[in-house]
Amino acid sequence: MRKNLAPTKGNLMMAKNTLRLSKQGYEMLDKKRNILIREMMLLIDEAKEVEAEIEETFAAAYKALESANVIMGVHKVQEMAHSAMTDNSVKIDLRSVMGVEIPVVTADKPKNRPVYSFHGTSAAMDEAVSKFNQVKVMTVRLTEIENAVYRLAMNIKKTQKRANALENITIPLYEEMTKNIQNALEEKDREEHTRLKIIKKTKEMH
């Protein structure tokens, strides 16, 4: 980026075009930044709600599990825990927010039917399983939100840096460049006009 260009009409046009594009670029980056910030703030608010729900549901789940341990015995509860199947239902897709790829994490909703026999079990055990399944679904959602917030924050930082460069360096530079070239061309026109007047006057005297 050359700060000093020869004062020609071609360079003036180039400087004006670059200035116009830089201002347009800044406006677009500013708009993108605001949209990303708004999206991030909404996700942060949602994350707080999900965290509160997880904490409340976890507390209920452990309370039910403690009751199941008392009623059924710890050994029996452990045996039933080993019968749980591995969950491979979590899927990850992507969505785009102003060019930023945000993960969309989904998991199948737990089946209401227990995987264990009802013989020798208790309502407390059923309650514990139900609550822990709810925690699983909410944890998947929280993971999705936290990952999205991180990606948005990184892109906001990058966008802010580019916007600052345009606002504080590129735009002022080309504003000054345009002004200097324009002033130089106007001064050149005045000198040319004065020179022609002198030539004309000299010719008239002869």
Short mmCIF file of C-alpha atoms in Angstrom, two decimals:
data_model
loop_
_atom_site.label_atom_id
_atom_site.label_comp_id
_atom_site.label_asym_id
_atom_site.label_seq_id
_atom_site.Cartn_x
_atom_site.Cartn_y
_atom_site.Cartn_z
CA MET A 1 0.00 0.00 0.00
CA ARG A 2 1.80 3.10 -1.20
CA LYS A 3 1.06 6.24 0.79
CA ASN A 4 2.39 8.63 -1.84
CA LEU A 5 1.15 8.24 -5.39
CA ALA A 6 1.81 10.45 -8.39
CA PRO A 7 -0.97 13.10 -8.60
CA THR A 8 -2.70 11.77 -11.71
CA LYS A 9 -6.38 11.37 -12.52
CA GLY A 10 -5.88 7.62 -12.80
CA ASN A 11 -4.42 7.42 -9.31
CA LEU A 12 -7.19 9.68 -7.98
CA MET A 13 -9.81 7.34 -9.41
CA MET A 14 -7.99 4.33 -7.95
CA ALA A 15 -7.76 5.97 -4.51
CA LYS A 16 -11.45 6.92 -4.56
CA ASN A 17 -12.49 3.40 -5.58
CA THR A 18 -10.33 1.83 -2.88
CA LEU A 19 -11.76 4.25 -0.31
CA ARG A 20 -15.33 3.44 -1.35
CA LEU A 21 -14.69 -0.31 -1.21
CA SER A 22 -12.96 0.02 2.16
CA LYS A 23 -15.95 1.88 3.61
CA GLN A 24 -18.32 -0.75 2.21
CA GLY A 25 -16.12 -3.49 3.65
CA TYR A 26 -16.14 -1.82 7.06
CA GLU A 27 -19.94 -1.52 7.03
CA MET A 28 -20.27 -5.22 6.14
CA LEU A 29 -17.82 -6.28 8.85
CA ASP A 30 -19.57 -4.07 11.39
CA LYS A 31 -22.92 -5.62 10.49
CA LYS A 32 -21.44 -9.14 10.69
CA ARG A 33 -19.87 -8.39 14.07
CA ASN A 34 -23.16 -7.10 15.51
CA ILE A 35 -25.09 -10.14 14.25
CA LEU A 36 -22.50 -12.54 15.67
CA ILE A 37 -22.48 -10.73 19.02
CA ARG A 38 -26.27 -10.85 19.20
CA GLU A 39 -26.23 -14.57 18.37
CA MET A 40 -23.55 -15.23 20.99
CA MET A 41 -25.41 -13.32 23.72
CA LEU A 42 -28.60 -15.31 23.02
CA LEU A 43 -26.63 -18.55 23.31
CA ILE A 44 -24.97 -17.43 26.54
CA ASP A 45 -28.38 -16.71 28.05
CA GLU A 46 -29.62 -20.12 26.93
CA ALA A 47 -26.50 -21.80 28.35
CA LYS A 48 -27.26 -20.31 31.77
CA GLU A 49 -30.79 -21.69 31.63
CA VAL A 50 -29.61 -25.16 30.54
CA GLU A 51 -26.92 -25.22 33.26
CA ALA A 52 -29.56 -24.40 35.89
CA GLU A 53 -31.82 -27.17 34.54
CA ILE A 54 -28.96 -29.67 34.55
CA GLU A 55 -28.06 -28.81 38.15
CA GLU A 56 -31.67 -29.18 39.28
CA THR A 57 -32.21 -32.44 37.37
CA PHE A 58 -28.89 -33.88 38.58
CA ALA A 59 -29.91 -33.18 42.17
CA ALA A 60 -33.23 -34.97 41.63
CA ALA A 61 -31.47 -37.87 39.87
CA TYR A 62 -28.98 -38.42 42.71
CA LYS A 63 -31.72 -38.15 45.29
CA ALA A 64 -33.72 -40.85 43.47
CA LEU A 65 -30.57 -42.97 43.09
CA GLU A 66 -29.89 -42.77 46.82
CA SER A 67 -33.44 -43.91 47.50
CA ALA A 68 -33.02 -46.79 45.03
CA ASN A 69 -29.78 -47.83 46.79
CA VAL A 70 -31.58 -47.92 50.13
CA ILE A 71 -34.64 -49.78 48.83
CA MET A 72 -32.95 -52.23 46.43
CA GLY A 73 -29.42 -52.37 47.74
CA VAL A 74 -26.27 -50.92 46.17
CA HIS A 75 -25.21 -54.26 44.64
CA LYS A 76 -28.54 -54.68 42.82
CA VAL A 77 -28.40 -51.10 41.47
CA GLN A 78 -24.85 -51.69 40.21
CA GLU A 79 -25.93 -54.86 38.43
CA MET A 80 -28.71 -52.94 36.67
CA ALA A 81 -26.28 -50.16 35.75
CA HIS A 82 -24.12 -52.69 33.91
CA SER A 83 -27.11 -53.65 31.77
CA ALA A 84 -27.25 -50.16 30.28
CA MET A 85 -26.52 -50.05 26.55
CA THR A 86 -23.97 -47.79 24.87
CA ASP A 87 -25.63 -44.75 23.33
CA ASN A 88 -24.51 -44.00 19.76
CA SER A 89 -27.38 -41.67 18.91
CA VAL A 90 -25.46 -38.38 19.11
CA LYS A 91 -25.15 -36.72 15.70
CA ILE A 92 -23.33 -33.53 14.69
CA ASP A 93 -24.33 -31.26 11.81
CA LEU A 94 -23.43 -27.69 10.96
CA ARG A 95 -25.33 -24.46 10.42
CA SER A 96 -23.94 -21.16 9.16
CA VAL A 97 -24.27 -17.76 10.84
CA MET A 98 -22.74 -15.04 8.65
CA GLY A 99 -20.24 -17.56 7.29
CA VAL A 100 -19.37 -19.00 10.71
CA GLU A 101 -20.02 -22.75 10.92
CA ILE A 102 -21.86 -23.58 14.13
CA PRO A 103 -22.28 -27.19 15.29
CA VAL A 104 -25.77 -28.60 15.71
CA VAL A 105 -25.66 -31.59 18.07
CA THR A 106 -28.66 -33.90 18.39
CA ALA A 107 -29.35 -37.05 20.36
CA ASP A 108 -32.30 -39.40 20.23
CA LYS A 109 -34.74 -38.92 23.07
CA PRO A 110 -34.45 -41.72 25.64
CA LYS A 111 -37.10 -44.42 25.43
CA ASN A 112 -39.54 -44.43 28.32
CA ARG A 113 -39.35 -48.22 28.58
CA PRO A 114 -36.55 -49.34 30.95
CA VAL A 115 -33.92 -51.79 29.67
CA TYR A 116 -34.13 -53.77 32.91
CA SER A 117 -36.78 -56.07 34.32
CA PHE A 118 -39.38 -54.62 36.69
CA HIS A 119 -38.83 -57.56 39.05
CA GLY A 120 -37.01 -56.46 42.16
CA THR A 121 -36.86 -52.80 41.13
CA SER A 122 -38.49 -49.69 42.56
CA ALA A 123 -40.14 -46.45 41.46
CA ALA A 124 -37.06 -44.63 42.77
CA MET A 125 -34.89 -46.52 40.28
CA ASP A 126 -37.24 -45.63 37.44
CA GLU A 127 -37.12 -41.99 38.54
CA ALA A 128 -33.31 -42.00 38.69
CA VAL A 129 -33.02 -43.48 35.18
CA SER A 130 -35.51 -40.98 33.80
CA LYS A 131 -33.72 -38.01 35.37
CA PHE A 132 -30.24 -39.14 34.27
CA ASN A 133 -31.56 -39.57 30.72
CA GLN A 134 -32.85 -36.01 30.85
CA VAL A 135 -29.43 -34.85 32.03
CA LYS A 136 -27.83 -36.61 29.05
CA VAL A 137 -30.04 -34.76 26.57
CA MET A 138 -29.45 -31.41 28.29
CA THR A 139 -25.69 -32.02 28.44
CA VAL A 140 -25.64 -32.62 24.69
CA ARG A 141 -27.43 -29.29 24.21
CA LEU A 142 -25.05 -27.49 26.58
CA THR A 143 -22.03 -28.89 24.74
CA GLU A 144 -23.47 -27.64 21.47
CA ILE A 145 -24.04 -24.15 22.93
CA GLU A 146 -20.58 -23.87 24.49
CA ASN A 147 -18.88 -24.94 21.25
CA ALA A 148 -20.98 -22.43 19.29
CA VAL A 149 -20.15 -19.61 21.73
CA TYR A 150 -16.42 -20.39 21.42
CA ARG A 151 -16.53 -20.35 17.61
CA LEU A 152 -18.56 -17.15 17.56
CA ALA A 153 -16.23 -15.43 20.03
CA MET A 154 -13.16 -16.34 17.95
CA ASN A 155 -14.80 -15.07 14.76
CA ILE A 156 -15.99 -11.88 16.47
CA LYS A 157 -12.40 -11.22 17.55
CA LYS A 158 -11.15 -11.80 14.00
CA THR A 159 -13.90 -9.63 12.49
CA GLN A 160 -13.20 -6.87 15.03
CA LYS A 161 -9.51 -6.90 14.11
CA ARG A 162 -10.27 -6.56 10.39
CA ALA A 163 -12.84 -3.82 11.01
CA ASN A 164 -10.38 -1.88 13.18
CA ALA A 165 -7.71 -2.14 10.48
CA LEU A 166 -10.09 -0.65 7.91
CA GLU A 167 -11.44 2.03 10.25
CA ASN A 168 -8.13 3.14 11.75
CA ILE A 169 -5.61 2.49 8.98
CA THR A 170 -6.95 1.86 5.47
CA ILE A 171 -9.83 4.36 5.36
CA PRO A 172 -7.87 7.31 6.88
CA LEU A 173 -4.92 6.51 4.58
CA TYR A 174 -7.00 6.62 1.39
CA GLU A 175 -8.96 9.65 2.59
CA GLU A 176 -5.67 11.48 3.00
CA MET A 177 -4.36 10.09 -0.29
CA THR A 178 -7.50 11.18 -2.17
CA LYS A 179 -7.34 14.64 -0.61
CA ASN A 180 -3.63 15.08 -1.41
CA ILE A 181 -3.99 13.95 -5.03
CA GLN A 182 -7.07 16.12 -5.51
CA ASN A 183 -5.30 19.15 -4.04
CA ALA A 184 -2.23 18.50 -6.20
CA LEU A 185 -4.36 18.21 -9.37
CA GLU A 186 -6.25 21.40 -8.53
CA GLU A 187 -2.97 23.21 -7.90
CA LYS A 188 -1.65 21.88 -11.21
CA ASP A 189 -4.79 23.11 -13.00
CA ARG A 190 -4.40 26.56 -11.45
CA GLU A 191 -0.75 26.71 -12.50
CA GLU A 192 -1.67 25.59 -16.02
CA HIS A 193 -4.45 28.16 -16.17
CA THR A 194 -2.07 30.89 -15.00
CA ARG A 195 0.57 29.79 -17.54
CA LEU A 196 -1.95 29.90 -20.39
CA LYS A 197 -3.09 33.36 -19.35
CA ILE A 198 0.49 34.58 -19.36
CA ILE A 199 1.09 33.04 -22.82
CA LYS A 200 -2.09 34.60 -24.13
CA LYS A 201 -1.21 37.99 -22.70
CA THR A 202 2.30 37.79 -24.13
CA LYS A 203 0.92 36.98 -27.59
CA GLU A 204 -1.48 39.92 -27.40
CA MET A 205 1.37 42.27 -26.50
CA HIS A 206 3.22 41.19 -29.65
#
